[in-house]
mmCIF file of C-alpha atoms and ligand atoms in Angstrom:
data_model
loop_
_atom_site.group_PDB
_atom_site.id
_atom_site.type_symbol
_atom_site.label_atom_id
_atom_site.label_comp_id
_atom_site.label_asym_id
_atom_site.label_seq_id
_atom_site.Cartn_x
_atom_site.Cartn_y
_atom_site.Cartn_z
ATOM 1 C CA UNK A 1 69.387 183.258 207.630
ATOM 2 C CA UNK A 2 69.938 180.615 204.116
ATOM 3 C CA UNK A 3 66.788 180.465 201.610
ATOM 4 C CA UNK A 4 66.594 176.989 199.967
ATOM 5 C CA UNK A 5 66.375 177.987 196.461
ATOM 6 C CA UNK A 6 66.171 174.407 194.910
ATOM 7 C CA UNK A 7 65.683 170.817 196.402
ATOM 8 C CA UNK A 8 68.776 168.535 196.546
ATOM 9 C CA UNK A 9 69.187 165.561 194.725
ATOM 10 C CA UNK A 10 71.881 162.675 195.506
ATOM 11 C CA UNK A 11 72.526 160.068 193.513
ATOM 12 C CA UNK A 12 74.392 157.014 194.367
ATOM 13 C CA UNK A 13 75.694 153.924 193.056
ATOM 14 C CA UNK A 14 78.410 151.462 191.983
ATOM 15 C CA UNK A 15 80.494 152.731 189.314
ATOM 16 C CA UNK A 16 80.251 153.097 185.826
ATOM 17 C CA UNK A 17 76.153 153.046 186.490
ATOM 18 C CA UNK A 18 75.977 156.545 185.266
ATOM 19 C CA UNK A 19 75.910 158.353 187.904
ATOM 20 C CA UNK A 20 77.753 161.350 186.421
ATOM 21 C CA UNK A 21 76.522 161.559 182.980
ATOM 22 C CA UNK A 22 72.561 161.718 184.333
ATOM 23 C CA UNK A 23 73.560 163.733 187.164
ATOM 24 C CA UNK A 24 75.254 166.378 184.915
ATOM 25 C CA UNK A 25 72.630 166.493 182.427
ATOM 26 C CA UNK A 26 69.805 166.519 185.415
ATOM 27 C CA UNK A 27 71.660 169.512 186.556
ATOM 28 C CA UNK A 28 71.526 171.253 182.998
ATOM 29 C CA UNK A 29 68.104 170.586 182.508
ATOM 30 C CA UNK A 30 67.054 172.357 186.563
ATOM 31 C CA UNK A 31 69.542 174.878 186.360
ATOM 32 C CA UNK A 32 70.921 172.665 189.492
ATOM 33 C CA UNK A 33 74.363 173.152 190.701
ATOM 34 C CA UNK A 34 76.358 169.574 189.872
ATOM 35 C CA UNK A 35 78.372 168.112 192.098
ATOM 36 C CA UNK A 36 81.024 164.978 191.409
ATOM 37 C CA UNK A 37 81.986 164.031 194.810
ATOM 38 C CA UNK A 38 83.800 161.237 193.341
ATOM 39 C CA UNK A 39 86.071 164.054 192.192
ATOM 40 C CA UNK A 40 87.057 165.044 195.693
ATOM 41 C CA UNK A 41 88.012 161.996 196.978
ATOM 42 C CA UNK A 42 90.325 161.488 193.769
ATOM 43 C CA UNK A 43 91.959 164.645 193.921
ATOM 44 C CA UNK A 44 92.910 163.901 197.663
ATOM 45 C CA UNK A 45 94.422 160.395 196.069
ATOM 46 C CA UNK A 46 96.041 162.148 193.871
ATOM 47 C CA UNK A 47 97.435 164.613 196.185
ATOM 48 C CA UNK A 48 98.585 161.795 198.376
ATOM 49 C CA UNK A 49 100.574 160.222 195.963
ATOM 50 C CA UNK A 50 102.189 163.268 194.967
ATOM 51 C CA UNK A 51 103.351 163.835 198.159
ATOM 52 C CA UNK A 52 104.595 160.376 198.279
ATOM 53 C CA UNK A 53 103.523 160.251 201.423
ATOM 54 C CA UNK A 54 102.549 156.495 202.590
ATOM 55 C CA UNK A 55 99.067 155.640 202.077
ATOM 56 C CA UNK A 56 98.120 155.443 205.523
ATOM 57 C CA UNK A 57 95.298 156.962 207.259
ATOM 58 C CA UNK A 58 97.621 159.501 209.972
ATOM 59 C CA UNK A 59 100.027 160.421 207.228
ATOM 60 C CA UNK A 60 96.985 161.176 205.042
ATOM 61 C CA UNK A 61 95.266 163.106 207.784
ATOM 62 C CA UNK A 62 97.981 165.180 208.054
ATOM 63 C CA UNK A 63 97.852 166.690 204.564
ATOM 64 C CA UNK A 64 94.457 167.413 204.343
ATOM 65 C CA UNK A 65 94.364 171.338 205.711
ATOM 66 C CA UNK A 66 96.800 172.447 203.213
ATOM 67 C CA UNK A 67 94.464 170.820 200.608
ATOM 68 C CA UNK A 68 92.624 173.249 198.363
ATOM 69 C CA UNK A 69 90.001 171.695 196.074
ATOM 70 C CA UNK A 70 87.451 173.181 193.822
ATOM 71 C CA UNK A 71 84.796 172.070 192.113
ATOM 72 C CA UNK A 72 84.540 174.734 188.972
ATOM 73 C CA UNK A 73 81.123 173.928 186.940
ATOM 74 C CA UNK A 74 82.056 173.875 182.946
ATOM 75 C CA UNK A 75 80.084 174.069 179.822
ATOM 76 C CA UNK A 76 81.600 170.174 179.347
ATOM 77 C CA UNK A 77 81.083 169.203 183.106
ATOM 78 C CA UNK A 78 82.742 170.067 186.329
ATOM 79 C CA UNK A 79 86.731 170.884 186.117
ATOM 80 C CA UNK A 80 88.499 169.836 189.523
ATOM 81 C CA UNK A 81 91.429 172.192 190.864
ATOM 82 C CA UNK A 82 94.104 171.116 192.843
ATOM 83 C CA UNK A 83 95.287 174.203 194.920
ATOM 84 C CA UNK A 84 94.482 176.484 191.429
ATOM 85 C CA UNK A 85 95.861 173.505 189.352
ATOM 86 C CA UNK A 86 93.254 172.118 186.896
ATOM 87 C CA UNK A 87 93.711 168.296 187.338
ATOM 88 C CA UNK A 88 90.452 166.791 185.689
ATOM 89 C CA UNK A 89 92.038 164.890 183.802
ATOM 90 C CA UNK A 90 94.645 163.340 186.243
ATOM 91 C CA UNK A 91 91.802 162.241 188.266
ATOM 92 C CA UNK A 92 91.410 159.595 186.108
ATOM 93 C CA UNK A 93 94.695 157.693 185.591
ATOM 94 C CA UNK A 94 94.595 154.434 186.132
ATOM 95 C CA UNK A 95 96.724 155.097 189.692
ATOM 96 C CA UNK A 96 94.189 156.952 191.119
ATOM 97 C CA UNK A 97 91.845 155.012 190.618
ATOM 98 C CA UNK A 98 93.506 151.614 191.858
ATOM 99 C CA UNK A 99 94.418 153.927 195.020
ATOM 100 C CA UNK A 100 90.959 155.849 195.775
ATOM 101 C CA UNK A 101 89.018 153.748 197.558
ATOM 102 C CA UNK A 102 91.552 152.706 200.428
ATOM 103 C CA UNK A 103 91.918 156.315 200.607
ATOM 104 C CA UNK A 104 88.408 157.496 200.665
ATOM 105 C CA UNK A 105 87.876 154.663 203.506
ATOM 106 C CA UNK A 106 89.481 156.691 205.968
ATOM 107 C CA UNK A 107 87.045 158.185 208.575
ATOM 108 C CA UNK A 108 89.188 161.633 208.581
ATOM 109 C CA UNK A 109 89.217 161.797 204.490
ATOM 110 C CA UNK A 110 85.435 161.457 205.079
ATOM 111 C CA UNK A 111 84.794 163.433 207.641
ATOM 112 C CA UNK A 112 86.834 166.190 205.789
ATOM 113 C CA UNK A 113 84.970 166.169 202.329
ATOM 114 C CA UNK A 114 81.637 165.253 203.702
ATOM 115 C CA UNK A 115 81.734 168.932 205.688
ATOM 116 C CA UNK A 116 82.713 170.629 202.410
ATOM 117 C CA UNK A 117 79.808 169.001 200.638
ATOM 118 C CA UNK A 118 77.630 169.983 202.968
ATOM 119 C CA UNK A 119 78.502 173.270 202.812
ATOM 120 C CA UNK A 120 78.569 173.421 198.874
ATOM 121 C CA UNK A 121 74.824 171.893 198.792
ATOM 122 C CA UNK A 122 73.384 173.980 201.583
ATOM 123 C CA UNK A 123 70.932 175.773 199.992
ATOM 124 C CA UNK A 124 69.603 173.139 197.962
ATOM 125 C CA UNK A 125 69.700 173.305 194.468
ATOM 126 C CA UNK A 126 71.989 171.090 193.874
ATOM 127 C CA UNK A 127 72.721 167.523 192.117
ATOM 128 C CA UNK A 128 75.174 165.819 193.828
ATOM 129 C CA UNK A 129 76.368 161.910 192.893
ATOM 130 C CA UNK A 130 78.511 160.005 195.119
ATOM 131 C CA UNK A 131 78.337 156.771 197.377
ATOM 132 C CA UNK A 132 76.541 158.012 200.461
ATOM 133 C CA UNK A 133 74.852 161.274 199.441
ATOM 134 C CA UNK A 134 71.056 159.794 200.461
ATOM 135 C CA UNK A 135 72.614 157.654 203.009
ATOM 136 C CA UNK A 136 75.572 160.020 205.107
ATOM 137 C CA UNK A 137 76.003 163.366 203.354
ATOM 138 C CA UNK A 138 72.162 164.726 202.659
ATOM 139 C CA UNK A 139 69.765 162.089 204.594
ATOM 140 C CA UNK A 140 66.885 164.505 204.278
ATOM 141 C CA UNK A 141 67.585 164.954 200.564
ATOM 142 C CA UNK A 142 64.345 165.827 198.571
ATOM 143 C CA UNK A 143 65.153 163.207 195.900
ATOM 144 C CA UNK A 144 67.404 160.025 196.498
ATOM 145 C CA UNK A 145 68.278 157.727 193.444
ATOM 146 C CA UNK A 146 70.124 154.432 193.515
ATOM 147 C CA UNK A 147 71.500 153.908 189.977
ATOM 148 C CA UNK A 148 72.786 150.511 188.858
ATOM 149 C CA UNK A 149 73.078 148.522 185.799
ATOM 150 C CA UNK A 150 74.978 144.802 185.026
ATOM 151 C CA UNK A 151 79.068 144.877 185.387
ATOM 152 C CA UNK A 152 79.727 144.070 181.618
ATOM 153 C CA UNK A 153 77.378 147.509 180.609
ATOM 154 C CA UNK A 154 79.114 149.250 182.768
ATOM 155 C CA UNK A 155 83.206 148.201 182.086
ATOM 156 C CA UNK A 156 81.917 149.172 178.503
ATOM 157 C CA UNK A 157 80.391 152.154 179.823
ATOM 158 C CA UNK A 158 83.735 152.944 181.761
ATOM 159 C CA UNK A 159 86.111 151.900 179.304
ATOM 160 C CA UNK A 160 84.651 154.230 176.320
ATOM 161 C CA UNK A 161 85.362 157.258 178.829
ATOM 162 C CA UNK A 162 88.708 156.056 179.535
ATOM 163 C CA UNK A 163 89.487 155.585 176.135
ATOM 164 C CA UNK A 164 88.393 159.190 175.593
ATOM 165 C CA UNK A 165 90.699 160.484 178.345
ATOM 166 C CA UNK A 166 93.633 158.848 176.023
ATOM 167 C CA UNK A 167 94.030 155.908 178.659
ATOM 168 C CA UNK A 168 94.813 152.159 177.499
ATOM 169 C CA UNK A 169 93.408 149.696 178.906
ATOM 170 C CA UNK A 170 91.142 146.361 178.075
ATOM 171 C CA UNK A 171 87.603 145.707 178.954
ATOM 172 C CA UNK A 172 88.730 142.838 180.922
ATOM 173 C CA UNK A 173 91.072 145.150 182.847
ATOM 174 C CA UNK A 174 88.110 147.728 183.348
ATOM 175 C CA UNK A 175 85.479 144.961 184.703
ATOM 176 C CA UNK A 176 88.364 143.488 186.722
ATOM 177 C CA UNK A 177 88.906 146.843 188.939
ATOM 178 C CA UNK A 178 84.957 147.914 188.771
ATOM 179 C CA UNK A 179 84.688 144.738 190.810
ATOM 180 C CA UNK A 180 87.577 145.149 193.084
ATOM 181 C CA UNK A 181 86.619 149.124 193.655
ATOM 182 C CA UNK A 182 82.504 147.851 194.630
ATOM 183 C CA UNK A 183 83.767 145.215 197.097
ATOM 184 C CA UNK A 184 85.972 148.016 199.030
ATOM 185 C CA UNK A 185 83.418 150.873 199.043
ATOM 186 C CA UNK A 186 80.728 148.551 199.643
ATOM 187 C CA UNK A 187 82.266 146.817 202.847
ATOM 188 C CA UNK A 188 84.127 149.640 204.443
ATOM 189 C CA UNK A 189 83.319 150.323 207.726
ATOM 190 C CA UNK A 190 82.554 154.093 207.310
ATOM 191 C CA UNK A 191 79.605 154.924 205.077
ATOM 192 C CA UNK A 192 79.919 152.143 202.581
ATOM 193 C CA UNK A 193 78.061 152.350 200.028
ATOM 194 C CA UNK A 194 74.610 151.760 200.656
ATOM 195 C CA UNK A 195 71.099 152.029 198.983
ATOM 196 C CA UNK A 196 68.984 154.101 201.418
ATOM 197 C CA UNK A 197 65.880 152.992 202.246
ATOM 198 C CA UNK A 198 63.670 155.712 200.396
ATOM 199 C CA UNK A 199 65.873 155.642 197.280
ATOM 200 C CA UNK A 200 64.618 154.929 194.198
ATOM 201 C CA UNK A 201 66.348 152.606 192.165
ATOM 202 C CA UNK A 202 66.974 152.974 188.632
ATOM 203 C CA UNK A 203 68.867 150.231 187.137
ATOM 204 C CA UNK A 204 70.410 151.760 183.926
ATOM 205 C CA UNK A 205 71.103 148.913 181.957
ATOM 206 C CA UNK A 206 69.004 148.844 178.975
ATOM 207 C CA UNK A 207 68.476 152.810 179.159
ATOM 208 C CA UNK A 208 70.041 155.244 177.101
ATOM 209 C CA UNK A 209 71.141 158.645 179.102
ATOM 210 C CA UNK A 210 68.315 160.741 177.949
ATOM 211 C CA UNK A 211 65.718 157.739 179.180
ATOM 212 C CA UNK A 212 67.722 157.695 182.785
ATOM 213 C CA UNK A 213 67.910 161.542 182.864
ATOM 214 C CA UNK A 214 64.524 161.552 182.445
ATOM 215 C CA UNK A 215 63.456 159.247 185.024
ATOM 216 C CA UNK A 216 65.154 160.941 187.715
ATOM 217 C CA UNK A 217 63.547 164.163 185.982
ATOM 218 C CA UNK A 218 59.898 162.741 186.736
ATOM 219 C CA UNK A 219 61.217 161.722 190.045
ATOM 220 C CA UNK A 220 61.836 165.502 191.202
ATOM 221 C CA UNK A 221 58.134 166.508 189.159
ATOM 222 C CA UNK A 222 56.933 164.119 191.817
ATOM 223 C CA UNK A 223 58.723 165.848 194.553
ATOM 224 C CA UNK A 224 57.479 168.910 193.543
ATOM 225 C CA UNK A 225 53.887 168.382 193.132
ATOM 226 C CA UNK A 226 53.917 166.066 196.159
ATOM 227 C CA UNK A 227 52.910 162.803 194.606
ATOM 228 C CA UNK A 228 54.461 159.475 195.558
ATOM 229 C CA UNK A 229 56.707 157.667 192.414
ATOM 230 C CA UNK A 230 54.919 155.584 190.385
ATOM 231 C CA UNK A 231 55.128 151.781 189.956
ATOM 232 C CA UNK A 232 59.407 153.069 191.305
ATOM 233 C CA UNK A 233 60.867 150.005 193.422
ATOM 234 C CA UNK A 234 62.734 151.665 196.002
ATOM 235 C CA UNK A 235 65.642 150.048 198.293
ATOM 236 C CA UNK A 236 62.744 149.321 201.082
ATOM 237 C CA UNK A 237 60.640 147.765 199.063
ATOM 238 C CA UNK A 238 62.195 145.516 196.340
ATOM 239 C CA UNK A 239 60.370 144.789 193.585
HETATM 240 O O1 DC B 1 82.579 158.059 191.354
HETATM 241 P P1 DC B 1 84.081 157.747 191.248
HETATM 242 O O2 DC B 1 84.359 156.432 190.584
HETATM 243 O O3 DC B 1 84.855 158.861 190.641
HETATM 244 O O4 DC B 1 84.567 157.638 192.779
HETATM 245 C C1 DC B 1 85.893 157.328 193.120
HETATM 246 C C2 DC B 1 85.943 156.663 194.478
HETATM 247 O O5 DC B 1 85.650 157.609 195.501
HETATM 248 C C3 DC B 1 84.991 155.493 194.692
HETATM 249 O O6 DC B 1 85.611 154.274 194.360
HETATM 250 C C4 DC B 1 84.651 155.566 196.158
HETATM 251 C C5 DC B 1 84.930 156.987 196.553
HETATM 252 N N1 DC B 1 83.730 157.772 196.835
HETATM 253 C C6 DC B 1 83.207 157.681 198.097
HETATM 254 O O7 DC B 1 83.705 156.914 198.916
HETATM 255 N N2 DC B 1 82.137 158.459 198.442
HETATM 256 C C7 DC B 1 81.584 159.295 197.561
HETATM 257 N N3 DC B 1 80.546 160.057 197.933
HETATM 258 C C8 DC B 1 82.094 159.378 196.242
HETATM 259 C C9 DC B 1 83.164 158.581 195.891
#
């Protein structure tokens, strides 16, 4: 028999809304495990083009049993291995990214990481930030957030952490492939992403990280004393 030690808490969203950043720090501040799912389905892309294997979903099925990925939580974030190789980094050139989402839009890619999240957030405590945590991965999450903000906040947003990763590339370029990335995970046919209905959503424009970290903070406070959000628009009811 599990014991729940912690409630779960997905957050979704398109990227650069800052997803990662106020999921990480939520973590911190619970004692929460973190969880970058975004992570996973980069390090199979990554894997995949290793293997120069063609980027198509039966050859890609294939390779994922003798995948080994794991998450390792860090005192600067989560560190992704790659069958014991450390490949945070690499997760973020410019050819994963432009590869990922065709990748994570096949059903047996899915089906394969969605099982291992599952199993990593099992006994709750966790924070978890993704596409379709609320929607596919944890419906009966505790706390569900939505996180957006406008596409020129968040190609700025995305091209300051490229830019720390030691990758060039122009805001234009950034915005560009933002766009191009939310019109494939959004329209896929498995488990695009999605607001679900009892998420709250936080649009992150004008906030800073500690004011978004702190929302979703008073959001679990909430959960825990059993009190419904205040004045929060959630996906059901827009405001
Ligand atoms: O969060 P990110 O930008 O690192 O995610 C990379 C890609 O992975 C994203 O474009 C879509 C996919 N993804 C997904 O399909 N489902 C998730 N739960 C997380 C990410």
């Amino acid at each position: 028999m599990s014991c729940k030690r912690g409630l779960i808490i997905a957050i979704d969203g398109p990227a650069g809304a800052g997803k990662s950043t106020t999921a990480r720090r939520v973590a911190e501040r619970l004692g929460y495990l973190y969880i970058d799912t975004g992570a996973m389905y980069r390090a199979v892309t990554l894997a995949v083009l290793r293997a120069g294997i063609p980027i198509e979903e039966e050859h890609v099925a294939r390779v994922l049993p003798h995948l080994r990925i794991e998450l390792v939580p860090s005192l600067q974030g989560q560190r992704t291995l790659l069958s014991g190789e450390d490949v945070t980094e690499a997760l973020r050139l410019p050819e994963v990214t432009r590869w990922v989402s065709l990748v994570s839009s096949f059903p047996a890619v899915r089906r394969f990481l969605v099982e291992e999240q599952r199993r990593l957030g099992r006994h709750g405590g966790v924070v978890m930030d993704g596409r379709d945590i609320g929607t596919v991965v944890f419906p009966e999450a505790e706390v569900k957030v939505f996180l957006t903000a406008s596409l020129p906040v968040r190609a700025r947003r995305r091209l300051q952490e490229l830019r720390a990763y030691g990758i060039a590339i122009t805001e234009q370029e950034v915005a560009a492939e933002l766009q191009r990335r939310d019109e494939l995970d959004s329209h896929r046919a498995d488990s695009p992403l999605q607001c679900a209905p009892d998420a709250v959503v936080i649009d992150t424009t004008e906030l800073t990280i500690e004011e978004q970290t702190e929302r979703v903070l008073e959001l679990v406070r909430q959960r825990l004393c059993n009190t419904r959000p205040e004045s929060a628009s959630s996906c059901a009811e827009p405001e």
